[in-house]
Amino acid sequence: MTMAPDAPFEVPPASDGPAILEARDLRKSYDLGGQPIEVLHGVSLRVTAGEFVAIMGPSGSGKSTLIQLLGGLDSPTSGDVFLDGIDIGRSSDDEATRLRRERTGFVFQSFNLVPLLSVMENVALPYTLAGTDPRRGEAAERVREAIALVELEGKERHRPDLLSAGEQQRVAIARALLMRPALLFADEPTGNLDYTTGLDLLGALWRACVERGQTIVLVTHDAKAAAFADRVLFVQDGSIREEIVLGRRADHSAAPLIARLASLGL
Amino acid sequence: MRRLSSLALRTVLARPARSGLTIAGVALGVGVLLAVLITNVGIARGSERAVADLLGAADLRVSAFEERGLDAASVDAIAEVEGIERSTASIDQQTYVLSTIASGIAESVDPVRVRGVDPATFGLVHEVRLADGTTLATGDADVAVISRTLADELGLTVGGEVTLLGDADLGPLSLEVRGVLAAGDPRPVGVDRTVLIPLATAQRLFGTDGVHAVDVVVAADASAEAVTAAIEQRLVTRPYIVATADELTASLQGSTAEFRALAAMVAAVVLFVAAFLIFNTLSMTVSERLGEVALLRAAGATAGQVYRLVLSVAALIGVVGSTLGIIVGVALAAFAAWYVRSIDGFPIDEMVVPPAAIVIALGIGFLTTVVSGIEPALRAARVRPVEALRAGRDQAVGERARLRWLIVVFAVVAGAAVLLSPTDVGPAGIIRSLIVYGLLLIAALCVPLLLGPLGRLVGLAVRPFARAEERLSRGSIARDRSRAALSAGALGVGLAMVVGLATVSNGARAAGTEWLADVIPGDIVVTSIRPVGPDEGIEPELRAVPGVARVTPFASIDIAHEGARLSAVATVGRDLLDDGRLRFVGGDREVALAALDAGGSTILPRAVATRLGLSVGDDLRLTTAGGSASLAVAGIVERSMPGSTGEAVIVGYGDALERFGAAGADLFAIRYAADAPTSTADTVDEVARSYALTPTPVGDLEGSIGDALDHILGLFDAVALLAVLVAGLGVANTFAMSVIERVPEIGVLRATGMTRRQVGRMVLVEALMLGGVGAIVGCGVGVLVGAAMIALGGGRISALPLPSPGVLIAAALIGLAVPVVAATYPARTAGRIPIVRAVAFR
């Protein structure tokens, strides 16, 4: 899948602008049989606007918990999360919900789509939830753009069960990008896809970052997926063990990242 | 297999709320059925006890056919018949109690029943249970034994005095209270206002030398048939009717047959709706546990074992629900008995719970539950082991319930209901019930087809306020049409019964109003508890009131045609003609009404003419108190006045007085002049009451007809609402399951920016849409059910009968409200699901 004509393009440098996402000393505990189990131990990080950051780590490292806290899907036990300058932790549920609708987009590993709605309706969901008719005016234009962005023109009326897994994820990306969010969170978006489709999907995310300045936070266990990012945060046992700066690269080779991880014994 | 049984128990316990709601639904269905069985037994026993109270130890009752009663020769002839062990004669007459002689005005608004009895023989046939004082003795004259009710009402004790209004010539008669009867009467409260006086005193009081009945005890070595035949040979001087205790009981029970049949029908409908609930619940359980079932199959369980597992779940629910239903049924039966007594309905005995009724209710409840579980069990048995390998399978798109199986469930419930229907309604009553069940079944099976278009229609009203929620709700309904159809269908069936009964009530009320307008030539009717003779001066006095245009007498007389009793009403044809009453369907109106007054003619109601096979110009041969007669049929009318045995044959007033033994008018219809002063009604009222007559405006008559209908049908409406409640339980179950299935979807929606309130609203909007579909189907089918019940009950329909607008609105609101209330808790739960849990849910 390509998002632009297949021609060389200039690769802008990784952004070092203002922080669009900041986490300070994040901790998260769960109560298990009366005993508190801490899965995140004081994580702090900073993501600047236009950056593509990957949070990588083995299964059970706490990376999914971290992205859920960063995206406002869950509340930390302690610590703060600032999203576009707003302290998510101190927001009410309705405020957090509005923030999610207007400022962020989410792509999950699976079950991203509402099975009862068509492609067009799934993509337009943020507008619909906000009470805006997605069939008229600017909203309709944006919906068409988003569907075109993921190259699913002609499938607007299809239900999810008529799409392949890759097409479903592209619909999810289109929805996530619809409102031109400040941040796009993707939690293992290629987990259920085959290798080629997964690479296509990651390429689409990278181009959104490069061409539209979209800030992306990607969670993955796969180094090849993390290699698309400008910077990789390696999470292990609930803490960020290592930060690896890859820079903005057009070839997305995973070799440097793998070598670096190997040298660190990760 | 034992382990699979414990799995069945754990399946039930795994979803306590769902199982609890289903068990509650079964309990309600079985409870209503048991309540109906107990009530019907109570009515049957009440009828038997009423007859036993009437006849005492007597095997036969010889009743006079006419007002003047059986003469002394007839009484003596009966006493001499071989095979009679003992007999007693009595007079039965209504009159009023007077508080003071001087005023001469009846104090008591309601008449009392005076039984003039032979003190020497009465106690040999009838048991006299006294609460105080002594009974009548031979030789007593002006003494009385009064009922407990009357004693309490009038504040009388033994030694006190009661004054009764008597014959015009005698005037009021004061009697010493000798005793007070003990309480205990199966008839409704308020009717037990009885005064026992010596026969001779009663004859003097009412100016007659005859008796109204002779109660006969047949000797042990004789038969009732032989004694009846002997009596028929001996009685030649006065017309009479001989009835056995069984015949009287059957007649009394026959008058309650429609009530009992309707009760059985409503109970069946509640059980139908409970069957929906069970079917839906078991379908959901199977859908939810498909993965588990597949694992069992993969692990080696046979299809038969899986089938029996699901049926075990059904059986367990059936046993627990049916058992609880016994408690519910007893409570409902107690309420029904109290209600029937309080509305002066039918004789109903003290509540007794027959063991057979419990066994029948338990059996039908269990059978219904198990049969409802067969289709889900078959579906579960068809699950292939490979399904266990499909992780993350969307259970919502799994196998759907086959609603055609409902036909089998309905057949079982309908069959049981037919077996339990009272036999005295006859085949017509059973066919009527089956047609009603059929209409409800067809409606239920059509709901899946109507779900989409009707859901969209209801959604149109919601869309301006909750677009996203409406769209998502429509999709959710489409996701599992079977489940949604069962929920909406159950609601529709319950509401259809409510609306159907209201339609019947409205139709009967309208028919009653139409009938009154057809036959009563007056603005007010004045009734008397005894015939008012033409020489008593009452009629002229009423005519003389300024503003009165017309006073029309009506006399009720009994006649017989070919041995069968017929009701007849005598009146003045000219008055009916001038007032524009009666709708003629045969013969010329003017000619027929003139012939009535000329004498020797009759006008028949259509139903009677059809039954007897008579047309205009034919002769009606009949037996009257005055002897045999032949009347020419001068006309046939759509409707006639009511009589004791149905619509009455109309004869001329002159004929009735001169030839048929009528003593006078039982009712006067008074028409006011167009320019009558406002004081006319008050003056008529005063004159009527001065003669102990009861004036009733025709409008009030219409109202009391409607009230009587409302009382009876109101009880059934309340029971039918229980069906709606059971449907509500089903909706609660449906939405609880729906929320569970949609947890991942809710997670995505919340992550995308749907607020908690919007999630809750989404569930409620879906409930509203289901309720709207149920309400539309229920109201529409309800009107058809009502029309069918009217048409098949012998009523005539010229246009589609409708319930009152208020009832339709109320039914629609109930249809909308019940699912919304039922879905409130699941809606709140859905909104509170943590996003991360929802997103991670598999």
PDB file of N, CA and C in Angstrom, chain A residues 68 72-74 93-94 97 100-101 106 108 110-118 121 125-126 128-130 132-136 159 175, chain B residues 394 463 467-469 471-472 475-476 478-479 741-742 744-745 747-758 834-836 839-840 842:
ATOM      1  N   GLN A  68      -1.910   2.606  27.431  1.00  0.00           N
ATOM      2  CA  GLN A  68      -3.275   2.861  27.904  1.00  0.00           C
ATOM      3  C   GLN A  68      -3.319   4.076  28.824  1.00  0.00           C
ATOM      4  N   GLY A  72      -5.001   7.852  27.941  1.00  0.00           N
ATOM      5  CA  GLY A  72      -6.156   8.214  28.742  1.00  0.00           C
ATOM      6  C   GLY A  72      -7.220   7.139  28.821  1.00  0.00           C
ATOM      7  N   LEU A  73      -6.854   5.910  28.414  1.00  0.00           N
ATOM      8  CA  LEU A  73      -7.833   4.826  28.527  1.00  0.00           C
ATOM      9  C   LEU A  73      -7.909   4.297  29.958  1.00  0.00           C
ATOM     10  N   ASP A  74      -6.900   4.578  30.731  1.00  0.00           N
ATOM     11  CA  ASP A  74      -6.880   4.123  32.105  1.00  0.00           C
ATOM     12  C   ASP A  74      -6.222   5.219  32.938  1.00  0.00           C
ATOM     13  N   ASP A  93     -14.330  12.008  33.442  1.00  0.00           N
ATOM     14  CA  ASP A  93     -14.470  10.999  32.391  1.00  0.00           C
ATOM     15  C   ASP A  93     -14.937  11.645  31.089  1.00  0.00           C
ATOM     16  N   ASP A  94     -15.899  12.578  31.225  1.00  0.00           N
ATOM     17  CA  ASP A  94     -16.417  13.220  30.011  1.00  0.00           C
ATOM     18  C   ASP A  94     -15.344  14.060  29.333  1.00  0.00           C
ATOM     19  N   THR A  97     -13.013  11.787  27.673  1.00  0.00           N
ATOM     20  CA  THR A  97     -13.634  11.211  26.481  1.00  0.00           C
ATOM     21  C   THR A  97     -13.581  12.200  25.320  1.00  0.00           C
ATOM     22  N   ARG A 100     -10.173  12.318  23.943  1.00  0.00           N
ATOM     23  CA  ARG A 100      -9.878  11.161  23.090  1.00  0.00           C
ATOM     24  C   ARG A 100     -10.483  11.348  21.701  1.00  0.00           C
ATOM     25  N   ARG A 101     -11.703  11.867  21.726  1.00  0.00           N
ATOM     26  CA  ARG A 101     -12.416  12.012  20.448  1.00  0.00           C
ATOM     27  C   ARG A 101     -11.744  13.042  19.559  1.00  0.00           C
ATOM     28  N   PHE A 106      -6.888   5.974  18.078  1.00  0.00           N
ATOM     29  CA  PHE A 106      -6.404   4.691  18.576  1.00  0.00           C
ATOM     30  C   PHE A 106      -6.535   3.626  17.498  1.00  0.00           C
ATOM     31  N   PHE A 108      -5.990  -0.552  17.617  1.00  0.00           N
ATOM     32  CA  PHE A 108      -5.664  -1.712  18.452  1.00  0.00           C
ATOM     33  C   PHE A 108      -5.224  -2.881  17.582  1.00  0.00           C
ATOM     34  N   SER A 110      -6.639  -5.842  17.421  1.00  0.00           N
ATOM     35  CA  SER A 110      -7.782  -6.474  16.751  1.00  0.00           C
ATOM     36  C   SER A 110      -9.077  -5.862  17.279  1.00  0.00           C
ATOM     37  N   PHE A 111     -10.145  -6.246  16.616  1.00  0.00           N
ATOM     38  CA  PHE A 111     -11.472  -5.735  16.992  1.00  0.00           C
ATOM     39  C   PHE A 111     -11.470  -4.218  17.099  1.00  0.00           C
ATOM     40  N   ASN A 112     -11.002  -3.572  16.032  1.00  0.00           N
ATOM     41  CA  ASN A 112     -10.984  -2.120  15.999  1.00  0.00           C
ATOM     42  C   ASN A 112     -12.290  -1.528  15.536  1.00  0.00           C
ATOM     43  N   LEU A 113     -13.041  -2.340  14.801  1.00  0.00           N
ATOM     44  CA  LEU A 113     -14.190  -1.781  14.110  1.00  0.00           C
ATOM     45  C   LEU A 113     -15.489  -2.246  14.748  1.00  0.00           C
ATOM     46  N   VAL A 114     -16.501  -1.420  14.611  1.00  0.00           N
ATOM     47  CA  VAL A 114     -17.837  -1.812  15.038  1.00  0.00           C
ATOM     48  C   VAL A 114     -18.430  -2.668  13.927  1.00  0.00           C
ATOM     49  N   PRO A 115     -18.667  -3.956  14.202  1.00  0.00           N
ATOM     50  CA  PRO A 115     -19.052  -4.867  13.124  1.00  0.00           C
ATOM     51  C   PRO A 115     -20.367  -4.514  12.439  1.00  0.00           C
ATOM     52  N   LEU A 116     -21.189  -3.716  13.114  1.00  0.00           N
ATOM     53  CA  LEU A 116     -22.501  -3.415  12.569  1.00  0.00           C
ATOM     54  C   LEU A 116     -22.482  -2.249  11.588  1.00  0.00           C
ATOM     55  N   LEU A 117     -21.336  -1.540  11.559  1.00  0.00           N
ATOM     56  CA  LEU A 117     -21.288  -0.340  10.736  1.00  0.00           C
ATOM     57  C   LEU A 117     -20.470  -0.586   9.488  1.00  0.00           C
ATOM     58  N   SER A 118     -20.762   0.177   8.452  1.00  0.00           N
ATOM     59  CA  SER A 118     -20.016   0.055   7.203  1.00  0.00           C
ATOM     60  C   SER A 118     -18.657   0.745   7.363  1.00  0.00           C
ATOM     61  N   GLU A 121     -19.159   4.392   7.837  1.00  0.00           N
ATOM     62  CA  GLU A 121     -19.695   4.706   9.173  1.00  0.00           C
ATOM     63  C   GLU A 121     -18.645   4.495  10.259  1.00  0.00           C
ATOM     64  N   LEU A 125     -17.067   7.593  12.643  1.00  0.00           N
ATOM     65  CA  LEU A 125     -17.575   7.438  14.014  1.00  0.00           C
ATOM     66  C   LEU A 125     -17.265   8.633  14.930  1.00  0.00           C
ATOM     67  N   PRO A 126     -16.062   9.186  14.922  1.00  0.00           N
ATOM     68  CA  PRO A 126     -15.800  10.335  15.815  1.00  0.00           C
ATOM     69  C   PRO A 126     -16.759  11.489  15.561  1.00  0.00           C
ATOM     70  N   THR A 128     -19.807  11.251  14.272  1.00  0.00           N
ATOM     71  CA  THR A 128     -21.140  10.810  14.697  1.00  0.00           C
ATOM     72  C   THR A 128     -21.281  10.905  16.210  1.00  0.00           C
ATOM     73  N   LEU A 129     -20.228  10.482  16.920  1.00  0.00           N
ATOM     74  CA  LEU A 129     -20.302  10.530  18.379  1.00  0.00           C
ATOM     75  C   LEU A 129     -20.339  11.965  18.889  1.00  0.00           C
ATOM     76  N   ALA A 130     -19.756  12.883  18.086  1.00  0.00           N
ATOM     77  CA  ALA A 130     -19.773  14.285  18.496  1.00  0.00           C
ATOM     78  C   ALA A 130     -21.068  14.966  18.115  1.00  0.00           C
ATOM     79  N   THR A 132     -22.131  15.388  14.979  1.00  0.00           N
ATOM     80  CA  THR A 132     -22.036  16.037  13.667  1.00  0.00           C
ATOM     81  C   THR A 132     -22.442  15.049  12.587  1.00  0.00           C
ATOM     82  N   ASP A 133     -23.250  15.511  11.654  1.00  0.00           N
ATOM     83  CA  ASP A 133     -23.677  14.640  10.555  1.00  0.00           C
ATOM     84  C   ASP A 133     -22.497  14.444   9.615  1.00  0.00           C
ATOM     85  N   PRO A 134     -21.967  13.215   9.520  1.00  0.00           N
ATOM     86  CA  PRO A 134     -20.781  13.008   8.690  1.00  0.00           C
ATOM     87  C   PRO A 134     -21.081  12.962   7.191  1.00  0.00           C
ATOM     88  N   ARG A 135     -22.323  13.157   6.838  1.00  0.00           N
ATOM     89  CA  ARG A 135     -22.658  13.089   5.410  1.00  0.00           C
ATOM     90  C   ARG A 135     -22.664  14.463   4.767  1.00  0.00           C
ATOM     91  N   ARG A 136     -22.430  15.477   5.572  1.00  0.00           N
ATOM     92  CA  ARG A 136     -22.538  16.837   5.024  1.00  0.00           C
ATOM     93  C   ARG A 136     -21.290  17.639   5.293  1.00  0.00           C
ATOM     94  N   ARG A 159     -19.242  -4.016   5.005  1.00  0.00           N
ATOM     95  CA  ARG A 159     -19.175  -4.276   6.442  1.00  0.00           C
ATOM     96  C   ARG A 159     -17.802  -4.885   6.753  1.00  0.00           C
ATOM     97  N   ARG A 175      -9.972   6.019  10.552  1.00  0.00           N
ATOM     98  CA  ARG A 175     -10.787   6.602  11.621  1.00  0.00           C
ATOM     99  C   ARG A 175      -9.918   7.337  12.615  1.00  0.00           C
TER     100      ARG A 175
ATOM    101  N   ASP B 394     -16.692 -14.417  17.035  1.00  0.00           N
ATOM    102  CA  ASP B 394     -17.799 -13.528  17.419  1.00  0.00           C
ATOM    103  C   ASP B 394     -19.033 -14.373  17.672  1.00  0.00           C
ATOM    104  N   ARG B 463     -33.856   9.675  16.279  1.00  0.00           N
ATOM    105  CA  ARG B 463     -32.663  10.131  15.558  1.00  0.00           C
ATOM    106  C   ARG B 463     -32.305  11.595  15.795  1.00  0.00           C
ATOM    107  N   ARG B 467     -28.453  10.415  17.264  1.00  0.00           N
ATOM    108  CA  ARG B 467     -28.203   9.817  15.950  1.00  0.00           C
ATOM    109  C   ARG B 467     -27.300   8.594  16.052  1.00  0.00           C
ATOM    110  N   ALA B 468     -26.150   8.804  16.718  1.00  0.00           N
ATOM    111  CA  ALA B 468     -25.183   7.700  16.783  1.00  0.00           C
ATOM    112  C   ALA B 468     -25.790   6.507  17.511  1.00  0.00           C
ATOM    113  N   GLU B 469     -26.443   6.808  18.621  1.00  0.00           N
ATOM    114  CA  GLU B 469     -27.020   5.724  19.410  1.00  0.00           C
ATOM    115  C   GLU B 469     -28.078   4.969  18.601  1.00  0.00           C
ATOM    116  N   ARG B 471     -28.275   4.695  15.334  1.00  0.00           N
ATOM    117  CA  ARG B 471     -27.656   3.895  14.272  1.00  0.00           C
ATOM    118  C   ARG B 471     -27.071   2.620  14.838  1.00  0.00           C
ATOM    119  N   LEU B 472     -26.379   2.741  15.950  1.00  0.00           N
ATOM    120  CA  LEU B 472     -25.757   1.573  16.570  1.00  0.00           C
ATOM    121  C   LEU B 472     -26.815   0.606  17.092  1.00  0.00           C
ATOM    122  N   GLY B 475     -28.221  -1.423  14.279  1.00  0.00           N
ATOM    123  CA  GLY B 475     -27.284  -2.474  13.910  1.00  0.00           C
ATOM    124  C   GLY B 475     -27.288  -3.626  14.895  1.00  0.00           C
ATOM    125  N   SER B 476     -27.407  -3.291  16.171  1.00  0.00           N
ATOM    126  CA  SER B 476     -27.420  -4.335  17.193  1.00  0.00           C
ATOM    127  C   SER B 476     -28.641  -5.221  17.042  1.00  0.00           C
ATOM    128  N   ALA B 478     -30.168  -5.821  14.310  1.00  0.00           N
ATOM    129  CA  ALA B 478     -29.982  -6.640  13.111  1.00  0.00           C
ATOM    130  C   ALA B 478     -28.980  -7.758  13.348  1.00  0.00           C
ATOM    131  N   ARG B 479     -28.100  -7.568  14.317  1.00  0.00           N
ATOM    132  CA  ARG B 479     -27.060  -8.554  14.590  1.00  0.00           C
ATOM    133  C   ARG B 479     -27.656  -9.910  14.927  1.00  0.00           C
ATOM    134  N   GLU B 741     -21.972  -9.396  25.103  1.00  0.00           N
ATOM    135  CA  GLU B 741     -21.447  -9.674  23.768  1.00  0.00           C
ATOM    136  C   GLU B 741     -20.777  -8.452  23.165  1.00  0.00           C
ATOM    137  N   ARG B 742     -21.229  -7.284  23.536  1.00  0.00           N
ATOM    138  CA  ARG B 742     -20.739  -6.069  22.898  1.00  0.00           C
ATOM    139  C   ARG B 742     -19.633  -5.388  23.679  1.00  0.00           C
ATOM    140  N   PRO B 744     -16.338  -5.782  23.697  1.00  0.00           N
ATOM    141  CA  PRO B 744     -15.223  -5.264  22.885  1.00  0.00           C
ATOM    142  C   PRO B 744     -15.649  -4.069  22.040  1.00  0.00           C
ATOM    143  N   GLU B 745     -16.847  -4.147  21.503  1.00  0.00           N
ATOM    144  CA  GLU B 745     -17.349  -3.042  20.676  1.00  0.00           C
ATOM    145  C   GLU B 745     -17.501  -1.779  21.511  1.00  0.00           C
ATOM    146  N   GLY B 747     -15.773  -1.127  24.067  1.00  0.00           N
ATOM    147  CA  GLY B 747     -14.414  -0.635  24.313  1.00  0.00           C
ATOM    148  C   GLY B 747     -13.926   0.260  23.192  1.00  0.00           C
ATOM    149  N   VAL B 748     -14.155  -0.195  21.951  1.00  0.00           N
ATOM    150  CA  VAL B 748     -13.721   0.612  20.796  1.00  0.00           C
ATOM    151  C   VAL B 748     -14.470   1.939  20.774  1.00  0.00           C
ATOM    152  N   LEU B 749     -15.781   1.862  21.036  1.00  0.00           N
ATOM    153  CA  LEU B 749     -16.589   3.088  21.015  1.00  0.00           C
ATOM    154  C   LEU B 749     -16.113   4.068  22.079  1.00  0.00           C
ATOM    155  N   ARG B 750     -15.817   3.564  23.255  1.00  0.00           N
ATOM    156  CA  ARG B 750     -15.347   4.430  24.334  1.00  0.00           C
ATOM    157  C   ARG B 750     -13.981   5.004  23.987  1.00  0.00           C
ATOM    158  N   ALA B 751     -13.138   4.164  23.423  1.00  0.00           N
ATOM    159  CA  ALA B 751     -11.803   4.635  23.053  1.00  0.00           C
ATOM    160  C   ALA B 751     -11.889   5.686  21.955  1.00  0.00           C
ATOM    161  N   THR B 752     -12.892   5.584  21.099  1.00  0.00           N
ATOM    162  CA  THR B 752     -13.050   6.527  19.995  1.00  0.00           C
ATOM    163  C   THR B 752     -13.697   7.827  20.455  1.00  0.00           C
ATOM    164  N   GLY B 753     -14.265   7.814  21.656  1.00  0.00           N
ATOM    165  CA  GLY B 753     -14.822   9.063  22.157  1.00  0.00           C
ATOM    166  C   GLY B 753     -16.279   9.033  22.533  1.00  0.00           C
ATOM    167  N   MET B 754     -16.825   7.825  22.722  1.00  0.00           N
ATOM    168  CA  MET B 754     -18.206   7.745  23.175  1.00  0.00           C
ATOM    169  C   MET B 754     -18.223   7.868  24.696  1.00  0.00           C
ATOM    170  N   THR B 755     -19.068   8.766  25.197  1.00  0.00           N
ATOM    171  CA  THR B 755     -19.134   8.941  26.648  1.00  0.00           C
ATOM    172  C   THR B 755     -19.913   7.798  27.277  1.00  0.00           C
ATOM    173  N   ARG B 756     -19.812   7.712  28.583  1.00  0.00           N
ATOM    174  CA  ARG B 756     -20.556   6.673  29.313  1.00  0.00           C
ATOM    175  C   ARG B 756     -22.053   6.855  29.092  1.00  0.00           C
ATOM    176  N   ARG B 757     -22.465   8.099  29.129  1.00  0.00           N
ATOM    177  CA  ARG B 757     -23.900   8.364  28.965  1.00  0.00           C
ATOM    178  C   ARG B 757     -24.368   7.928  27.586  1.00  0.00           C
ATOM    179  N   GLN B 758     -23.513   8.165  26.603  1.00  0.00           N
ATOM    180  CA  GLN B 758     -23.896   7.759  25.261  1.00  0.00           C
ATOM    181  C   GLN B 758     -23.999   6.242  25.158  1.00  0.00           C
ATOM    182  N   PRO B 834     -14.891  -0.639  32.273  1.00  0.00           N
ATOM    183  CA  PRO B 834     -13.608   0.051  32.072  1.00  0.00           C
ATOM    184  C   PRO B 834     -13.106  -0.189  30.644  1.00  0.00           C
ATOM    185  N   ILE B 835     -12.581   0.844  30.044  1.00  0.00           N
ATOM    186  CA  ILE B 835     -12.214   0.764  28.622  1.00  0.00           C
ATOM    187  C   ILE B 835     -11.161  -0.313  28.403  1.00  0.00           C
ATOM    188  N   VAL B 836     -10.179  -0.331  29.289  1.00  0.00           N
ATOM    189  CA  VAL B 836      -9.076  -1.270  29.038  1.00  0.00           C
ATOM    190  C   VAL B 836      -9.580  -2.713  29.112  1.00  0.00           C
ATOM    191  N   VAL B 839     -11.506  -3.355  25.890  1.00  0.00           N
ATOM    192  CA  VAL B 839     -10.642  -3.511  24.726  1.00  0.00           C
ATOM    193  C   VAL B 839      -9.934  -4.864  24.769  1.00  0.00           C
ATOM    194  N   ALA B 840      -9.578  -5.292  25.979  1.00  0.00           N
ATOM    195  CA  ALA B 840      -8.847  -6.554  26.114  1.00  0.00           C
ATOM    196  C   ALA B 840      -9.777  -7.754  26.143  1.00  0.00           C
ATOM    197  N   ARG B 842     -12.053 -10.828  25.421  1.00  0.00           N
ATOM    198  CA  ARG B 842     -12.163 -11.803  24.330  1.00  0.00           C
ATOM    199  C   ARG B 842     -13.216 -12.833  24.728  1.00  0.00           C
TER     200      ARG B 842
END
